[in-house]
Amino acid sequence: MATVLTISASPSPVSKTAAIRRFIDEQLTAQGHHVHALDVRDLPPAALLAADTTHPAIAAAVELFERADGLVVATPVFKASYSGLLKTLLDLLPQRALTGKVVLPLATGGTLAHALVIDYALRPVLTTLGATEVVNGHFLLDQFVSIANDRATLAPEAEKAVGKALDRFTGALTNRKASIEPARGMAMQR
Amino acid sequence: MATVLTISASPSPVSKTAAIRRFIDEQLTAQGHHVHALDVRDLPPAALLAADTTHPAIAAAVELFERADGLVVATPVFKASYSGLLKTLLDLLPQRALTGKVVLPLATGGTLAHALVIDYALRPVLTTLGATEVVNGHFLLDQFVSIANDRATLAPEAEKAVGKALDRFTGALTNRKASIEPARGMAMQR
Amino acid sequence: MATVLTISASPSPVSKTAAIRRFIDEQLTAQGHHVHALDVRDLPPAALLAADTTHPAIAAAVELFERADGLVVATPVFKASYSGLLKTLLDLLPQRALTGKVVLPLATGGTLAHALVIDYALRPVLTTLGATEVVNGHFLLDQFVSIANDRATLAPEAEKAVGKALDRFTGALTNRKASIEPARGMAMQR
Amino acid sequence: MATVLTISASPSPVSKTAAIRRFIDEQLTAQGHHVHALDVRDLPPAALLAADTTHPAIAAAVELFERADGLVVATPVFKASYSGLLKTLLDLLPQRALTGKVVLPLATGGTLAHALVIDYALRPVLTTLGATEVVNGHFLLDQFVSIANDRATLAPEAEKAVGKALDRFTGALTNRKASIEPARGMAMQR
């Protein structure tokens, strides 16, 4: 099983992006993966904006990236791009922090007109961070998500689409583990 | 003469991006423009990240946008895009906050390989904000800027290129004023 | 009045993109502008793909760019970007062929999910070509266009939106002419 | 071993892009892969521009895509994007033609300032085509390639970088085959 870091990057205290992240956390946990969840808005604002990686909470977040085999990155769309909040976190990571990792990008927005934000704005940043594999992402319309008691309920078509995106992600993780572990096994025998 | 808001968006206390902004402030002031300077890192971090536009300092920043005829937006390049710090500010503006305004985008970076960040990452966001005219920007290599006593000195070729970018910007501002003011004059005669 | 080159770049003989171009041609002509229309698929394929600017038809197309004060560039969206047909034409233009010109970008597509193609894919190319001003574009859903007898009929909301886009374009053209012509006048008096 | 389609998309008869493709063909063939090479400029221009997939040469090209496990896509940079020639070919492929395939994107250009074309322009198109994995690409400066007798010689640093890009590509191909074939084996035993 893999270690997965799931990130939500909405500045809002009641956020559909965060709700979807929790939905995904449950799915991945149920599949036996080790899930660490990070809501960027819980990080200390001054340290985050100053890229102060000596601050314990920031250092802990950076370590979560290091330990993860895979990442789910969920951002709301603001001004036809990812949230500034998300980018402040990505900005303070080491240059090639995502090397060796599989990433699933997700975006939420109020209009389908912003669907290309994943491929034209978010993916170039993830690729620059050295991500070994960024699987095809998913753009989720706000209207398909309802929140009650802090839990997200997805409309059936949205649940199916998120499920498919998770399958792509866990499939890629399994692939990569499968190809690394025999090699590790061989290395140990030498 | 025009009212110009100049923005620098580096999280670093000693920043070449901020130094270039000050260089530009001097040029524009010398030409008779009213210049307001904003270093995003001076805004209160918690309010900025939470998009709290009721905070007086944030409200004041938003008002600077409203009052400006033109904007100079200077960002360092991080992870093949604009800084997260810049985006946190742009995220909290009203949807079409740049309508009627002329914008000059500038980016600074350590490698020419990031030159396209202005056109592929920053300009789409400025356009989405309704900017009426985003003039051709300029990417400035860090190595052409030196800082002494908090003042930037630009290598001659960089100074010339920044000067040309400023000419495009002030030319567009003048154009737009010229076309608006006769119309205003006529309106007053009615 | 201005000289405008309108370009449609669909490979299809019955094209909504071309129909919209003709609709725009009529509007601009009715406003007194000199309109030259170019359907890229009418250019000789071998010369176009080989970027053979010595071919008379290609040379004539390049000259239309030179003479124009403004351009309307209409492309269908294919594979989340502009058409290859459009790009083959733009590729053979001189490096800064759009310097001094105003451009209105338009895209047509079957799903709103492709709306950002204008700002993330087409605009960077137009900017690189030196376009002095690329006004905010418009993405038109295929379903709002019907064709009968080679003429496009736009649904009322689409007609209104295209009209607004044309207003931005002709406004920018007028602005620019106004700012250039007094200068010319002064130059002549010297 | 895998079946690989290598594509070069320069309109020029003497092309560094095509020379690099031939260099890569040799490397992949030497490693035991089945390589099919396609120079887009060899396709019939009229059929290509009209997206006429009934033309035998175009149909044969489409079939090469279908048969391939992996693709190397090499394009010159024109006007801050991929070549129009490349896009005319990608435009006529079925919507999700790259599903199940691994892709290595390569771009050649005269200035490092165009390095981001791979991630901001080419990769979104490849992703939209359903590519299962687009490995990190490589931007090659023209000056590092010399051509003699129709063969490319790469400067040592360029040869090393292209070699690393090929390793990423063949590594991903092997991974994917490894994960598919045991599954196939199991399926056959049922």
Short mmCIF file of N, CA, C and O in Angstrom, two decimals, chain D residues 117-176:
data_model
loop_
_atom_site.label_atom_id
_atom_site.label_comp_id
_atom_site.label_asym_id
_atom_site.label_seq_id
_atom_site.Cartn_x
_atom_site.Cartn_y
_atom_site.Cartn_z
N VAL D 117 7.66 26.00 -23.68
CA VAL D 117 6.66 25.60 -24.69
C VAL D 117 6.20 24.17 -24.48
O VAL D 117 5.02 23.84 -24.64
N ILE D 118 7.11 23.30 -24.08
CA ILE D 118 6.73 21.89 -23.86
C ILE D 118 5.62 21.80 -22.81
O ILE D 118 4.59 21.18 -23.03
N ASP D 119 5.83 22.45 -21.65
CA ASP D 119 4.88 22.25 -20.54
C ASP D 119 3.62 23.11 -20.66
O ASP D 119 2.55 22.69 -20.21
N TYR D 120 3.74 24.31 -21.24
CA TYR D 120 2.56 25.18 -21.31
C TYR D 120 1.76 25.04 -22.60
O TYR D 120 0.60 25.41 -22.65
N ALA D 121 2.39 24.55 -23.68
CA ALA D 121 1.65 24.48 -24.95
C ALA D 121 1.46 23.04 -25.43
O ALA D 121 0.34 22.62 -25.73
N LEU D 122 2.54 22.26 -25.49
CA LEU D 122 2.45 20.93 -26.08
C LEU D 122 1.79 19.92 -25.14
O LEU D 122 0.92 19.14 -25.55
N ARG D 123 2.20 19.93 -23.88
CA ARG D 123 1.69 18.93 -22.94
C ARG D 123 0.16 18.99 -22.76
O ARG D 123 -0.49 17.93 -22.73
N PRO D 124 -0.44 20.18 -22.68
CA PRO D 124 -1.91 20.20 -22.56
C PRO D 124 -2.61 19.49 -23.73
O PRO D 124 -3.63 18.83 -23.53
N VAL D 125 -2.06 19.62 -24.93
CA VAL D 125 -2.66 18.97 -26.10
C VAL D 125 -2.49 17.45 -25.99
O VAL D 125 -3.44 16.69 -26.23
N LEU D 126 -1.31 17.01 -25.60
CA LEU D 126 -1.06 15.56 -25.47
C LEU D 126 -1.93 14.96 -24.38
O LEU D 126 -2.44 13.84 -24.50
N THR D 127 -2.12 15.71 -23.30
CA THR D 127 -2.97 15.23 -22.19
C THR D 127 -4.42 15.12 -22.64
O THR D 127 -5.11 14.15 -22.33
N THR D 128 -4.87 16.13 -23.38
CA THR D 128 -6.24 16.12 -23.89
C THR D 128 -6.48 14.93 -24.81
O THR D 128 -7.58 14.38 -24.86
N LEU D 129 -5.44 14.51 -25.52
CA LEU D 129 -5.55 13.35 -26.40
C LEU D 129 -5.58 12.04 -25.60
O LEU D 129 -5.58 10.95 -26.17
N GLY D 130 -5.55 12.16 -24.28
CA GLY D 130 -5.72 10.98 -23.44
C GLY D 130 -4.43 10.25 -23.09
O GLY D 130 -4.49 9.14 -22.53
N ALA D 131 -3.29 10.85 -23.42
CA ALA D 131 -2.01 10.18 -23.14
C ALA D 131 -1.99 9.69 -21.70
O ALA D 131 -2.28 10.45 -20.78
N THR D 132 -1.65 8.44 -21.51
CA THR D 132 -1.68 7.87 -20.16
C THR D 132 -0.53 8.40 -19.34
O THR D 132 -0.67 8.65 -18.14
N GLU D 133 0.62 8.58 -19.97
CA GLU D 133 1.75 9.15 -19.24
C GLU D 133 2.59 10.00 -20.19
O GLU D 133 3.08 9.50 -21.20
N VAL D 134 2.74 11.27 -19.87
CA VAL D 134 3.63 12.14 -20.64
C VAL D 134 4.84 12.39 -19.74
O VAL D 134 4.75 13.12 -18.76
N VAL D 135 5.96 11.73 -20.04
CA VAL D 135 7.13 11.89 -19.17
C VAL D 135 7.72 13.28 -19.34
O VAL D 135 7.41 13.99 -20.31
N ASN D 136 8.55 13.69 -18.41
CA ASN D 136 9.16 15.01 -18.51
C ASN D 136 9.96 15.12 -19.79
O ASN D 136 10.75 14.24 -20.12
N GLY D 137 9.73 16.20 -20.52
CA GLY D 137 10.32 16.37 -21.84
C GLY D 137 11.69 17.03 -21.81
O GLY D 137 12.29 17.22 -20.76
N HIS D 138 12.16 17.38 -23.00
CA HIS D 138 13.45 18.06 -23.08
C HIS D 138 13.42 19.11 -24.19
O HIS D 138 12.94 18.85 -25.29
N PHE D 139 13.94 20.28 -23.86
CA PHE D 139 14.08 21.37 -24.82
C PHE D 139 15.53 21.45 -25.24
O PHE D 139 16.43 21.55 -24.40
N LEU D 140 15.76 21.38 -26.53
CA LEU D 140 17.12 21.30 -27.06
C LEU D 140 17.45 22.57 -27.85
O LEU D 140 16.74 22.90 -28.81
N LEU D 141 18.50 23.24 -27.47
CA LEU D 141 18.93 24.42 -28.21
C LEU D 141 19.54 24.00 -29.54
O LEU D 141 20.41 23.11 -29.58
N ASP D 142 19.10 24.65 -30.62
CA ASP D 142 19.63 24.38 -31.96
C ASP D 142 21.15 24.31 -32.00
O ASP D 142 21.74 23.49 -32.70
N GLN D 143 21.76 25.20 -31.24
CA GLN D 143 23.22 25.34 -31.34
C GLN D 143 23.97 24.08 -30.90
O GLN D 143 25.14 23.92 -31.21
N PHE D 144 23.28 23.20 -30.17
CA PHE D 144 23.92 21.98 -29.69
C PHE D 144 23.82 20.83 -30.70
O PHE D 144 24.24 19.72 -30.43
N VAL D 145 23.21 21.12 -31.84
CA VAL D 145 23.03 20.09 -32.86
C VAL D 145 23.74 20.51 -34.14
O VAL D 145 23.55 21.64 -34.61
N SER D 146 24.57 19.64 -34.68
CA SER D 146 25.13 19.92 -36.01
C SER D 146 24.77 18.76 -36.93
O SER D 146 24.65 17.62 -36.51
N ILE D 147 24.57 19.09 -38.19
CA ILE D 147 24.16 18.07 -39.15
C ILE D 147 25.23 17.92 -40.22
O ILE D 147 25.70 18.91 -40.77
N ALA D 148 25.63 16.68 -40.47
CA ALA D 148 26.55 16.40 -41.58
C ALA D 148 26.10 15.10 -42.21
O ALA D 148 25.83 14.12 -41.50
N ASN D 149 26.01 15.10 -43.55
CA ASN D 149 25.55 13.91 -44.27
C ASN D 149 24.23 13.39 -43.72
O ASN D 149 24.07 12.18 -43.50
N ASP D 150 23.34 14.31 -43.42
CA ASP D 150 22.00 13.93 -42.98
C ASP D 150 21.98 13.27 -41.59
O ASP D 150 20.96 12.75 -41.17
N ARG D 151 23.09 13.29 -40.90
CA ARG D 151 23.13 12.73 -39.54
C ARG D 151 23.38 13.85 -38.54
O ARG D 151 24.19 14.74 -38.78
N ALA D 152 22.69 13.75 -37.41
CA ALA D 152 22.87 14.76 -36.37
C ALA D 152 24.00 14.37 -35.43
O ALA D 152 24.13 13.21 -35.06
N THR D 153 24.84 15.33 -35.11
CA THR D 153 25.78 15.14 -34.02
C THR D 153 25.37 16.11 -32.92
O THR D 153 25.16 17.29 -33.17
N LEU D 154 25.24 15.56 -31.71
CA LEU D 154 24.84 16.40 -30.59
C LEU D 154 26.06 16.74 -29.74
O LEU D 154 26.94 15.90 -29.56
N ALA D 155 26.10 17.97 -29.27
CA ALA D 155 27.14 18.34 -28.32
C ALA D 155 27.01 17.40 -27.11
O ALA D 155 25.91 16.96 -26.78
N PRO D 156 28.14 17.10 -26.44
CA PRO D 156 28.11 16.10 -25.35
C PRO D 156 27.01 16.35 -24.32
O PRO D 156 26.29 15.43 -23.93
N GLU D 157 26.85 17.63 -23.88
CA GLU D 157 25.82 17.88 -22.85
C GLU D 157 24.41 17.61 -23.38
O GLU D 157 23.53 17.16 -22.64
N ALA D 158 24.21 17.91 -24.68
CA ALA D 158 22.89 17.67 -25.27
C ALA D 158 22.64 16.18 -25.41
O ALA D 158 21.54 15.69 -25.16
N GLU D 159 23.70 15.44 -25.81
CA GLU D 159 23.55 13.99 -25.97
C GLU D 159 23.18 13.35 -24.64
O GLU D 159 22.32 12.46 -24.56
N LYS D 160 23.82 13.84 -23.59
CA LYS D 160 23.55 13.31 -22.24
C LYS D 160 22.10 13.60 -21.83
O LYS D 160 21.41 12.73 -21.30
N ALA D 161 21.65 14.83 -22.10
CA ALA D 161 20.29 15.22 -21.69
C ALA D 161 19.24 14.45 -22.49
O ALA D 161 18.22 14.01 -21.93
N VAL D 162 19.48 14.28 -23.81
CA VAL D 162 18.54 13.51 -24.61
C VAL D 162 18.54 12.05 -24.15
O VAL D 162 17.48 11.41 -24.07
N GLY D 163 19.71 11.55 -23.80
CA GLY D 163 19.81 10.19 -23.29
C GLY D 163 18.98 10.01 -22.02
O GLY D 163 18.26 9.01 -21.86
N LYS D 164 19.06 10.97 -21.12
CA LYS D 164 18.27 10.90 -19.89
C LYS D 164 16.78 10.94 -20.17
O LYS D 164 15.98 10.24 -19.54
N ALA D 165 16.39 11.78 -21.14
CA ALA D 165 14.98 11.87 -21.51
C ALA D 165 14.51 10.52 -22.07
O ALA D 165 13.42 10.04 -21.74
N LEU D 166 15.37 9.90 -22.89
CA LEU D 166 15.02 8.58 -23.44
C LEU D 166 14.92 7.54 -22.32
O LEU D 166 14.06 6.65 -22.37
N ASP D 167 15.79 7.64 -21.32
CA ASP D 167 15.72 6.70 -20.19
C ASP D 167 14.38 6.83 -19.46
O ASP D 167 13.77 5.84 -19.07
N ARG D 168 13.95 8.10 -19.27
CA ARG D 168 12.64 8.29 -18.61
C ARG D 168 11.53 7.62 -19.43
O ARG D 168 10.63 6.97 -18.90
N PHE D 169 11.65 7.80 -20.75
CA PHE D 169 10.63 7.29 -21.66
C PHE D 169 10.62 5.75 -21.68
O PHE D 169 9.57 5.12 -21.48
N THR D 170 11.77 5.15 -21.88
CA THR D 170 11.81 3.69 -21.96
C THR D 170 11.53 3.07 -20.59
O THR D 170 10.92 2.00 -20.51
N GLY D 171 11.94 3.77 -19.53
CA GLY D 171 11.60 3.30 -18.19
C GLY D 171 10.10 3.25 -17.99
O GLY D 171 9.55 2.26 -17.48
N ALA D 172 9.42 4.29 -18.42
CA ALA D 172 7.96 4.33 -18.27
C ALA D 172 7.30 3.26 -19.14
O ALA D 172 6.32 2.62 -18.73
N LEU D 173 7.84 3.04 -20.34
CA LEU D 173 7.30 2.00 -21.23
C LEU D 173 7.43 0.62 -20.58
O LEU D 173 6.49 -0.18 -20.60
N THR D 174 8.60 0.36 -20.02
CA THR D 174 8.88 -0.94 -19.41
C THR D 174 7.95 -1.17 -18.22
O THR D 174 7.34 -2.24 -18.07
N ASN D 175 7.84 -0.16 -17.39
CA ASN D 175 6.92 -0.16 -16.25
C ASN D 175 5.53 -0.60 -16.63
O ASN D 175 4.90 -1.42 -16.00
N ARG D 176 5.05 0.07 -17.66
CA ARG D 176 3.67 -0.11 -18.08
C ARG D 176 3.47 -1.51 -18.67
O ARG D 176 2.49 -2.18 -18.37
#
